[in-house]
CSV table of N, CA and C in Angstrom, one decimal:
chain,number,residue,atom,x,y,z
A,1,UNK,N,-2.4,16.1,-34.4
A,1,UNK,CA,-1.2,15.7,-33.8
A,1,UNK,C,-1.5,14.6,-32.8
A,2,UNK,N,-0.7,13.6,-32.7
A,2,UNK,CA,-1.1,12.6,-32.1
A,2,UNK,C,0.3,12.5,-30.8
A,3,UNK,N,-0.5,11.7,-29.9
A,3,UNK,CA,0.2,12.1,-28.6
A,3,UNK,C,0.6,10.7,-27.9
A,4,UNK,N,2.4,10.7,-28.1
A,4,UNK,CA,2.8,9.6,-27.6
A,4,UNK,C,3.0,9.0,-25.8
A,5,UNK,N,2.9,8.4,-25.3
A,5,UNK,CA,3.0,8.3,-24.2
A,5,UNK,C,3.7,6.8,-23.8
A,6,UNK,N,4.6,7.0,-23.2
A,6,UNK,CA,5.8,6.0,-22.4
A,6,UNK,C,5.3,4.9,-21.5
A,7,UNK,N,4.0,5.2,-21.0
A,7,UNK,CA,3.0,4.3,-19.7
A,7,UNK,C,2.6,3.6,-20.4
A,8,UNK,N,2.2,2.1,-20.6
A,8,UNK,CA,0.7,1.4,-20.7
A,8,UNK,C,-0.2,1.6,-19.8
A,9,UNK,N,0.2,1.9,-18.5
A,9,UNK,CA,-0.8,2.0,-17.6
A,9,UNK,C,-1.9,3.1,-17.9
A,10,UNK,N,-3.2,2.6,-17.4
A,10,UNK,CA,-4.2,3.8,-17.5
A,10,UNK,C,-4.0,4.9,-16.3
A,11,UNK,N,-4.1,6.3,-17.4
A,11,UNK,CA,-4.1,7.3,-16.6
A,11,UNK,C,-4.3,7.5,-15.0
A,12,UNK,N,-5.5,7.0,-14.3
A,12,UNK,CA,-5.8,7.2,-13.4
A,12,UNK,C,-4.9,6.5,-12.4
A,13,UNK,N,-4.0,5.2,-13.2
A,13,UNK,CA,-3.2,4.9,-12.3
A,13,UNK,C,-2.1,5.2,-12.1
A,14,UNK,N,-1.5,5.9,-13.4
A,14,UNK,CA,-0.5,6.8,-13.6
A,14,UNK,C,-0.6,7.9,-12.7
A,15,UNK,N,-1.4,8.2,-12.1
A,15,UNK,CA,-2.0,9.9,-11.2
A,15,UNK,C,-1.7,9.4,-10.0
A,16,UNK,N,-2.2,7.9,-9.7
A,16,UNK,CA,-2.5,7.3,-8.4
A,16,UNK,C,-0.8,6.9,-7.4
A,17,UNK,N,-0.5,6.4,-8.6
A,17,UNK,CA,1.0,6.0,-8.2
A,17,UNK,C,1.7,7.0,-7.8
A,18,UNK,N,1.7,8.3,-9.0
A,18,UNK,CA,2.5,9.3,-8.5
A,18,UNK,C,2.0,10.6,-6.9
A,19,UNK,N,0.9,10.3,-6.7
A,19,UNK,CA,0.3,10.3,-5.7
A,19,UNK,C,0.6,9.8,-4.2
A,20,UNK,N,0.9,8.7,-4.6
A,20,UNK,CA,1.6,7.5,-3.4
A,20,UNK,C,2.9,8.0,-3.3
A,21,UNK,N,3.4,8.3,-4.3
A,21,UNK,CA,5.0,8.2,-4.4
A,21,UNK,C,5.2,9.4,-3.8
A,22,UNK,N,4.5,10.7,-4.1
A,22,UNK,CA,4.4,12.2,-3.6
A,22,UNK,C,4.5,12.0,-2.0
A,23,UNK,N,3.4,11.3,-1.1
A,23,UNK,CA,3.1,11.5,-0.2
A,23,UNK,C,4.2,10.5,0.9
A,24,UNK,N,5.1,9.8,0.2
A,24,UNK,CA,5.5,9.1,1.1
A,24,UNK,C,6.8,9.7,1.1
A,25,UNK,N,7.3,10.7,-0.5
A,25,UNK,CA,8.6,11.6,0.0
A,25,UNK,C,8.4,12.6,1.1
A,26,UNK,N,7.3,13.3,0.8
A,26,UNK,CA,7.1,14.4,2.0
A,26,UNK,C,6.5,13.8,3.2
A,27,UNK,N,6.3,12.4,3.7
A,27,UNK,CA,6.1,12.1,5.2
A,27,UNK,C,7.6,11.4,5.2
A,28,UNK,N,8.9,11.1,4.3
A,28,UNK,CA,10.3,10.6,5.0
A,28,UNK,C,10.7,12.4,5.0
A,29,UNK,N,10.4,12.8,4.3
A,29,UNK,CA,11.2,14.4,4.3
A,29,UNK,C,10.6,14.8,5.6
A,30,UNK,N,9.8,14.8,6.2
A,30,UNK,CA,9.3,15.5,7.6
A,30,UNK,C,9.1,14.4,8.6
A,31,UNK,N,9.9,13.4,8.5
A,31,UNK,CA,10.3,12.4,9.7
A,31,UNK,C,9.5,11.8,10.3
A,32,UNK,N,8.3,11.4,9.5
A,32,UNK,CA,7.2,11.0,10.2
A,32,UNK,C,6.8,9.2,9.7
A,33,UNK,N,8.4,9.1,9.0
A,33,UNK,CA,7.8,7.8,8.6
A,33,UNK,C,10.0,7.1,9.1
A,34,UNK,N,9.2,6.2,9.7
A,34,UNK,CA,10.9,5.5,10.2
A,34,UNK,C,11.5,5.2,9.2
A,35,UNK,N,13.1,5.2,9.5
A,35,UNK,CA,14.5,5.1,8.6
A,35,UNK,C,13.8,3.5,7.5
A,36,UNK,N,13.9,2.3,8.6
A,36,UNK,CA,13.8,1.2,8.0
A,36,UNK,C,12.0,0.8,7.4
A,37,UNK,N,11.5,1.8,7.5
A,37,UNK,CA,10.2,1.4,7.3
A,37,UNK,C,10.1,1.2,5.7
A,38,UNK,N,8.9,0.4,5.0
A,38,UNK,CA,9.0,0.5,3.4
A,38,UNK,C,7.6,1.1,3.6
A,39,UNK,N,7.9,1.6,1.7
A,39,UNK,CA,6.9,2.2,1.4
A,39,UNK,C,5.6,1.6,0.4
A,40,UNK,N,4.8,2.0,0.0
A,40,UNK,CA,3.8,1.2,-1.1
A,40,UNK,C,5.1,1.7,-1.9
A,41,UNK,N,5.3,2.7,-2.4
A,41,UNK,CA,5.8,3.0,-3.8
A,41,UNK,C,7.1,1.9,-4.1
A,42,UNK,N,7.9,1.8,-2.9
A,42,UNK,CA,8.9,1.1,-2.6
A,42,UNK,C,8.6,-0.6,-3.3
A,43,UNK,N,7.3,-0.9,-2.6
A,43,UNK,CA,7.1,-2.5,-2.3
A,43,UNK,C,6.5,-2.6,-3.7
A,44,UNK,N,5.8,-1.3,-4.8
A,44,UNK,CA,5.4,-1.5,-6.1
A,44,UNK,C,5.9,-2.7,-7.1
A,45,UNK,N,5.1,-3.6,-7.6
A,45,UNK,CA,6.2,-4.4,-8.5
A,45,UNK,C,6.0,-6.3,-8.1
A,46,UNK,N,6.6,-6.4,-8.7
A,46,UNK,CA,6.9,-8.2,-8.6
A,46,UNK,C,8.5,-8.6,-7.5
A,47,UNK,N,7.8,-9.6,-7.1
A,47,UNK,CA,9.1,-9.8,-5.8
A,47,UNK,C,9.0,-11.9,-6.5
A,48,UNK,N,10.4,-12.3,-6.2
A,48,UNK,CA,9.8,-13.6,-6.3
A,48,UNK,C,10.4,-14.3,-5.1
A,49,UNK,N,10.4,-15.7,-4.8
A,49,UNK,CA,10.9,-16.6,-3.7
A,49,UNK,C,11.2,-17.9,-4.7
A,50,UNK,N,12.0,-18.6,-4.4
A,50,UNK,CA,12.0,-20.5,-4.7
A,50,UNK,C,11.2,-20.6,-3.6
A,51,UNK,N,11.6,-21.9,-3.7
A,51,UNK,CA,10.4,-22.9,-3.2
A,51,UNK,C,11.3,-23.1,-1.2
A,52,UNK,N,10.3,-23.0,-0.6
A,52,UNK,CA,10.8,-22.6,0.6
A,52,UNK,C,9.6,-23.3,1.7
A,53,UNK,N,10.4,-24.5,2.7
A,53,UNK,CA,9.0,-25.0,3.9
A,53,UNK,C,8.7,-25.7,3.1
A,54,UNK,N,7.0,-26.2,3.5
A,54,UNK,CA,6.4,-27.0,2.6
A,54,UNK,C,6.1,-26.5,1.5
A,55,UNK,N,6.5,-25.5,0.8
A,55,UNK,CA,6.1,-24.4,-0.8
A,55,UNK,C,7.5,-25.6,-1.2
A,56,UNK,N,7.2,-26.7,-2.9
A,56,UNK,CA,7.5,-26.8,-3.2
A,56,UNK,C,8.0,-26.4,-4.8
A,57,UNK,N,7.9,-25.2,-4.7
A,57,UNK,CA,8.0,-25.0,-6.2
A,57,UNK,C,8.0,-22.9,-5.7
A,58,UNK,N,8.2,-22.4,-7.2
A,58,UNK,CA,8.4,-20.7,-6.9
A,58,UNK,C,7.4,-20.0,-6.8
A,59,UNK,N,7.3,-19.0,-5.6
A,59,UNK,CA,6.2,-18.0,-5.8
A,59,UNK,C,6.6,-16.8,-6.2
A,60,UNK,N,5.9,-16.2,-6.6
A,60,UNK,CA,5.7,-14.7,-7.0
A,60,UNK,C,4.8,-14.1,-7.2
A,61,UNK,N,5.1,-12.7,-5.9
A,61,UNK,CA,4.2,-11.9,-5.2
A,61,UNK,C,3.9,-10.0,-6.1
A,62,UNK,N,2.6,-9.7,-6.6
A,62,UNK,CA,3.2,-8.1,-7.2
A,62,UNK,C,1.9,-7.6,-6.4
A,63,UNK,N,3.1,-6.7,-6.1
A,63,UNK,CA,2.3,-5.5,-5.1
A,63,UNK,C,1.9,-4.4,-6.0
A,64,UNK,N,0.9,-4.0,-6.0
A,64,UNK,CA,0.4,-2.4,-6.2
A,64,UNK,C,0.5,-1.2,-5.2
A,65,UNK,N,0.6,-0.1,-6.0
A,65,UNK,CA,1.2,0.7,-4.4
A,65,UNK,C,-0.1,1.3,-4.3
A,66,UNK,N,-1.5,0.9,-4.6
A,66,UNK,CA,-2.8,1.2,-3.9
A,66,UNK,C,-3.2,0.5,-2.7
A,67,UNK,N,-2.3,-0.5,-2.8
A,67,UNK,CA,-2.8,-1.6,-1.4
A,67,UNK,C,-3.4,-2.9,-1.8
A,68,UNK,N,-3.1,-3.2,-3.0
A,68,UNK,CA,-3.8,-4.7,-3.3
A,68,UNK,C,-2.3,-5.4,-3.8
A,69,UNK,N,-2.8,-6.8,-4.1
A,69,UNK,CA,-1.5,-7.8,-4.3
A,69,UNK,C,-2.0,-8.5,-4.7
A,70,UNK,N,-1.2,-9.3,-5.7
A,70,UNK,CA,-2.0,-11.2,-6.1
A,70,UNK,C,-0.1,-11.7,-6.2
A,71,UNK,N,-0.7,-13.2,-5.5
A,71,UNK,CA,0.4,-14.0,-5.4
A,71,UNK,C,0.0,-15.0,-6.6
A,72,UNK,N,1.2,-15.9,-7.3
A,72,UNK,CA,1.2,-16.4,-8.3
A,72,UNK,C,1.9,-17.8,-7.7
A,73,UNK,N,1.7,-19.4,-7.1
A,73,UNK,CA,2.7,-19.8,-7.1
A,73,UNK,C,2.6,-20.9,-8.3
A,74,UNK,N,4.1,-20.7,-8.9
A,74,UNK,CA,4.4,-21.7,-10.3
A,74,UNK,C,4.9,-23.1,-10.1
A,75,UNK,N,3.6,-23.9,-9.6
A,75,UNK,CA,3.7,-24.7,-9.3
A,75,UNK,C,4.1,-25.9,-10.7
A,76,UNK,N,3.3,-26.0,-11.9
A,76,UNK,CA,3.8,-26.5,-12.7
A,76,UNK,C,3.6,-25.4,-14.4
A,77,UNK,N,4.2,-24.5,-14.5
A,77,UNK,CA,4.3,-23.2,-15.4
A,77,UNK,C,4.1,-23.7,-17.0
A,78,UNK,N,3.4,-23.7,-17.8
A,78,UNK,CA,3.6,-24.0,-19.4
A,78,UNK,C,4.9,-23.1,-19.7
A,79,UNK,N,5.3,-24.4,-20.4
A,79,UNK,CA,7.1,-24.0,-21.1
A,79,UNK,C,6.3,-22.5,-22.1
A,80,UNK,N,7.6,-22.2,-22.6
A,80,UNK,CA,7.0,-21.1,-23.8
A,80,UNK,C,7.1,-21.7,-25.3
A,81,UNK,N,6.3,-21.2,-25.6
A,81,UNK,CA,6.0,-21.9,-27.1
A,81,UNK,C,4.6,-23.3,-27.5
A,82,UNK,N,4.6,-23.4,-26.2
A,82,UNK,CA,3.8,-24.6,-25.8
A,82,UNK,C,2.3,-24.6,-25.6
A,83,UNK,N,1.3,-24.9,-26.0
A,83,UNK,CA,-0.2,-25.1,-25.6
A,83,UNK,C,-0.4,-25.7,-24.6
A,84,UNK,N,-0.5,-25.8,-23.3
A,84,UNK,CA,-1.1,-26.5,-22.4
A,84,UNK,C,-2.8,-26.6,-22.1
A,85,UNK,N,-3.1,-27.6,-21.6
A,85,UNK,CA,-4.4,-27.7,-20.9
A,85,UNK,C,-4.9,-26.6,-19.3
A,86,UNK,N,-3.9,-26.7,-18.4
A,86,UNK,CA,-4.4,-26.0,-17.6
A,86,UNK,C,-2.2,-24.9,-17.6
A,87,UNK,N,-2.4,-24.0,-17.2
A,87,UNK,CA,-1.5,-23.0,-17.1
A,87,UNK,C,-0.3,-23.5,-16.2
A,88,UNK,N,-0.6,-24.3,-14.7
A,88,UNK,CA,0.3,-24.5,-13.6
A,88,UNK,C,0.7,-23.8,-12.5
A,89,UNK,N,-0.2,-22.7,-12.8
A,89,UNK,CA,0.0,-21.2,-11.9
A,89,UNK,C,-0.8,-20.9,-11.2
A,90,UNK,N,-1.0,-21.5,-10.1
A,90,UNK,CA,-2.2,-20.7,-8.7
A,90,UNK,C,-2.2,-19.5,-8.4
A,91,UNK,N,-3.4,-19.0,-8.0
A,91,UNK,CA,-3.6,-17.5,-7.9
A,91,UNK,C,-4.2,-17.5,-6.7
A,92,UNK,N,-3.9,-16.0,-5.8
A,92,UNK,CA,-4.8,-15.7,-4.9
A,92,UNK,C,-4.5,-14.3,-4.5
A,93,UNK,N,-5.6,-13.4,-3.9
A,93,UNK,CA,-5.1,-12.0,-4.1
A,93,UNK,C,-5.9,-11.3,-3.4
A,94,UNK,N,-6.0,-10.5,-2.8
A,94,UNK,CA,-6.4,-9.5,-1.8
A,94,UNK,C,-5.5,-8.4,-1.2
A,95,UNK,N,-5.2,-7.6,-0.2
A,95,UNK,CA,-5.0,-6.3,0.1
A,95,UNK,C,-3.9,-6.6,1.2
A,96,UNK,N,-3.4,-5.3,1.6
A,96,UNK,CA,-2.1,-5.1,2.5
A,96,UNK,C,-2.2,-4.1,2.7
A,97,UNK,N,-1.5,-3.8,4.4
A,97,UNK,CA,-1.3,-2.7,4.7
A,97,UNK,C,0.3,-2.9,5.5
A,98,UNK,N,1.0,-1.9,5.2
A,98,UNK,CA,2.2,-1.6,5.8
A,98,UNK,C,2.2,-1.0,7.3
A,99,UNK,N,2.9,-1.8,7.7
A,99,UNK,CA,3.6,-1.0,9.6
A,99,UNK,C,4.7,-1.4,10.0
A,100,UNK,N,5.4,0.3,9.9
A,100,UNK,CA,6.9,0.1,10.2
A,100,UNK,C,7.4,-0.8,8.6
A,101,UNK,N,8.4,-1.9,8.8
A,101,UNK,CA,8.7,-2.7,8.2
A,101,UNK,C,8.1,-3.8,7.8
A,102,UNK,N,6.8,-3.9,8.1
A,102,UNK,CA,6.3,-5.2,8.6
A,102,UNK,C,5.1,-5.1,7.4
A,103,UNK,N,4.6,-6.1,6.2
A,103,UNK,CA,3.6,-6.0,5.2
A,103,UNK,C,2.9,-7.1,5.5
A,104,UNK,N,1.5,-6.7,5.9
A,104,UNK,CA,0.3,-7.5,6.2
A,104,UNK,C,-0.6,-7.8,5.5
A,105,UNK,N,-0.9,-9.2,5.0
A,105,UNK,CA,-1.6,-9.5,4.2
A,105,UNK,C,-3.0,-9.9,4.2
A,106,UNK,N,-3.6,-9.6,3.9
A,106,UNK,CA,-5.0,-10.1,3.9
A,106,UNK,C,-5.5,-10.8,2.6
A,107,UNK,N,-6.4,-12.1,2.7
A,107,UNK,CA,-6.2,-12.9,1.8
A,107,UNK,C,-8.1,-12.5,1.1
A,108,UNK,N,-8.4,-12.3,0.0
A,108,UNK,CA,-9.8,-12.8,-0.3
A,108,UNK,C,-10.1,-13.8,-0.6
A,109,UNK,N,-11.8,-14.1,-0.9
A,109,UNK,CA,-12.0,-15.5,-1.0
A,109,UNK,C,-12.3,-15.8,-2.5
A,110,UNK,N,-11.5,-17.1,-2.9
A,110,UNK,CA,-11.9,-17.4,-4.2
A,110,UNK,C,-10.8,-18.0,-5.0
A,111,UNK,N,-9.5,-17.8,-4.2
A,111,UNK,CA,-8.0,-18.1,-4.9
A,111,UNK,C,-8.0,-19.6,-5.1
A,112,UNK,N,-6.9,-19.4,-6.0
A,112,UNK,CA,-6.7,-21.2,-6.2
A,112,UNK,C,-5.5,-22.0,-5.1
A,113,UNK,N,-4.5,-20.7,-4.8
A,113,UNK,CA,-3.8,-21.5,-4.2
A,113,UNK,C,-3.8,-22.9,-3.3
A,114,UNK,N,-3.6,-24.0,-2.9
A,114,UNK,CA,-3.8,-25.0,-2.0
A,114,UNK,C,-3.2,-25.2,-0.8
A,115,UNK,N,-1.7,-24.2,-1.1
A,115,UNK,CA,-0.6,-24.4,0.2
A,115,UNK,C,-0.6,-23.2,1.3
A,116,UNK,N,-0.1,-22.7,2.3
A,116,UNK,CA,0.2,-22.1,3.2
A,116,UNK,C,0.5,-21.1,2.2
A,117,UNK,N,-0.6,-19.8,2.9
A,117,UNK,CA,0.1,-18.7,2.1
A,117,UNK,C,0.6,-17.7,3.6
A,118,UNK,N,1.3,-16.5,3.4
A,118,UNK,CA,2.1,-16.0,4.1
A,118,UNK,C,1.0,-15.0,4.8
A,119,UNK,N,1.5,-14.6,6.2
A,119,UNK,CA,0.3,-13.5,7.0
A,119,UNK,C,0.9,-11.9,6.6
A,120,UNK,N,2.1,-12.6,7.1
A,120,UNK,CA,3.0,-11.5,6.9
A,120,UNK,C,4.5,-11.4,6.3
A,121,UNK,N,4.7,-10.3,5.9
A,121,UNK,CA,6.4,-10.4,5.3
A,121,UNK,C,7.1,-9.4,5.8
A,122,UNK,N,8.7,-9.7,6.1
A,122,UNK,CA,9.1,-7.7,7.1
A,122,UNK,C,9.9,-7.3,6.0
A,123,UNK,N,10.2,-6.5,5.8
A,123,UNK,CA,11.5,-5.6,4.6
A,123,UNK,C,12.6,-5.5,5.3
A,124,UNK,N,13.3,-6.0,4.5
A,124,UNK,CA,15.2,-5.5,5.2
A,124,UNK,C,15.6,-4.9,4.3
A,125,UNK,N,15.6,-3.5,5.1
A,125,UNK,CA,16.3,-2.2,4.4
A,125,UNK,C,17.8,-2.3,4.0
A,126,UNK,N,18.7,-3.3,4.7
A,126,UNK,CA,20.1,-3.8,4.4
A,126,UNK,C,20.4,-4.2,3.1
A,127,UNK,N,19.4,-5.0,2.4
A,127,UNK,CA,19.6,-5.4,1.8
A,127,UNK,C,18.5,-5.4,0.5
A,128,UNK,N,17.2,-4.9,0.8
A,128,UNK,CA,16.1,-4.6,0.1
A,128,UNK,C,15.5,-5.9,-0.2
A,129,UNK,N,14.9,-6.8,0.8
A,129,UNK,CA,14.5,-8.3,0.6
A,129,UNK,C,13.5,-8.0,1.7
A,130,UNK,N,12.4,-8.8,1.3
A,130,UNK,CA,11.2,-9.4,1.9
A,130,UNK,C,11.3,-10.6,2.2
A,131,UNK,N,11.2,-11.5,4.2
A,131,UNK,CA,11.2,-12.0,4.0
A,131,UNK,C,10.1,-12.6,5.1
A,132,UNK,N,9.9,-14.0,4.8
A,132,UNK,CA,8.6,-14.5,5.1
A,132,UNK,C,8.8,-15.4,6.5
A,133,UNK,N,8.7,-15.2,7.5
A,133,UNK,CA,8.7,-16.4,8.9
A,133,UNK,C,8.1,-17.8,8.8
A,134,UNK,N,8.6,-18.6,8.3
A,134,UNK,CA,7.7,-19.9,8.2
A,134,UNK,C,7.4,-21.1,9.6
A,135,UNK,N,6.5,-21.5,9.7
A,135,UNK,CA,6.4,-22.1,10.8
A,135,UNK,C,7.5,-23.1,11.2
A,136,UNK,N,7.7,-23.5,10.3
A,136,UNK,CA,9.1,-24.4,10.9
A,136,UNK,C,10.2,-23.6,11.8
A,137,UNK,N,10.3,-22.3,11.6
A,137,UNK,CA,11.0,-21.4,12.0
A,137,UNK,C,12.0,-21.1,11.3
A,138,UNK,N,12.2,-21.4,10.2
A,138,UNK,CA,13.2,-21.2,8.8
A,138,UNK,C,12.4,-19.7,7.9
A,139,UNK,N,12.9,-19.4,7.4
A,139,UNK,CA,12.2,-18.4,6.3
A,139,UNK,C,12.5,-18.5,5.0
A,140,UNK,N,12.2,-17.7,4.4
A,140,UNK,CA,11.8,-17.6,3.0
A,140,UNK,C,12.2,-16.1,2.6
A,141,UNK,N,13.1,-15.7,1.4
A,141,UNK,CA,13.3,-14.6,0.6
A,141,UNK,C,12.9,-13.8,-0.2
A,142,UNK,N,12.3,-13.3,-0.5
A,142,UNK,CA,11.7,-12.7,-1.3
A,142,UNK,C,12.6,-11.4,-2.0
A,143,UNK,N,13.0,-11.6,-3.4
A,143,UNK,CA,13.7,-11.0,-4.0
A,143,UNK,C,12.7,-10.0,-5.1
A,144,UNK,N,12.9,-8.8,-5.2
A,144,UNK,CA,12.8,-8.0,-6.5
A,144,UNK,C,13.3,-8.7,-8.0
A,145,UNK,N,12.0,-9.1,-8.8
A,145,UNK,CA,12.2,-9.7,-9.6
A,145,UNK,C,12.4,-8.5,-10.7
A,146,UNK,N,13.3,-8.9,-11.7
A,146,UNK,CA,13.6,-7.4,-13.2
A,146,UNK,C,12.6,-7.9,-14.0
A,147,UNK,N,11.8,-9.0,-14.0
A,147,UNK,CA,10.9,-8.5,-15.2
A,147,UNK,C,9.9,-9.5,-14.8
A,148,UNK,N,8.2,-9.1,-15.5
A,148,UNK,CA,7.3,-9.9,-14.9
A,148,UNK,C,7.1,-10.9,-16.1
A,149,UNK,N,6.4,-11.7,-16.0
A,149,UNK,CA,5.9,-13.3,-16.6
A,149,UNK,C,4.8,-12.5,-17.2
């Protein structure tokens, strides 16, 4: 008998997730984690932005709810159907940790990106958006995207 399963993800991360997801119901159930605060399990997933500040073109950010992340920005994207030479899509990726509202980024070394990448992003529980403080003093949005590239 063969055994169907609904995940592509590999088991251990199927265990890992629901693990995150376990511990962060029973620290809101016993009030140890603030009303507006987000969660990894919450922040799991692809978020995107347009182009925002000197970012002239879209990024998009996917969080893991183990604590790592890679940013994508689509600076010039191959159409579909199309063979290109190089992709158009910068990468760079390293870890986060949450406080309160506030997701902190840490960057490793090796990415492609070229432009200003973000330190930090806060969550607005109003409205369930991430958003980014840019030096000019303007920001940036970060939406929950429905489906990934």
């Amino acid at each position: 008998m063969t055994r169907t399963t609904l995940s592509t993800r590999p088991r251990t991360h199927r265990i890992r997730l629901a693990a995150v997801g376990a511990a962060t119901l029973l620290a809101t159930a016993l009030g140890s984690a603030p009303a507006d605060a987000v969660t990894p399990w919450e922040l799991a997933g692809a978020w995107g932005s347009p182009a925002g500040g000197e970012r002239t073109h879209p990024r998009e950010i996917h969080f893991d709810a183990s604590g790592s992340y890679r940013v994508d920005d689509l600076v010039s994207p191959c159409p579909p159907r199309v063979v290109c030479i190089w992709s158009g899509i910068t990468h760079a990726e390293g870890t986060y940790r949450i406080e309160g509202d506030t997701v902190l980024l840490t960057y490793a070394e090796g990415g492609t990106v070229t432009g200003p990448l973000p330190q930090e992003l806060r969550f607005r529980p109003e409205d369930r958006t991430l958003t980014e403080q840019l030096p000019s003093g303007g920001r940036t949005v970060y939406t929950r995207l429905k489906t990934w590239r």
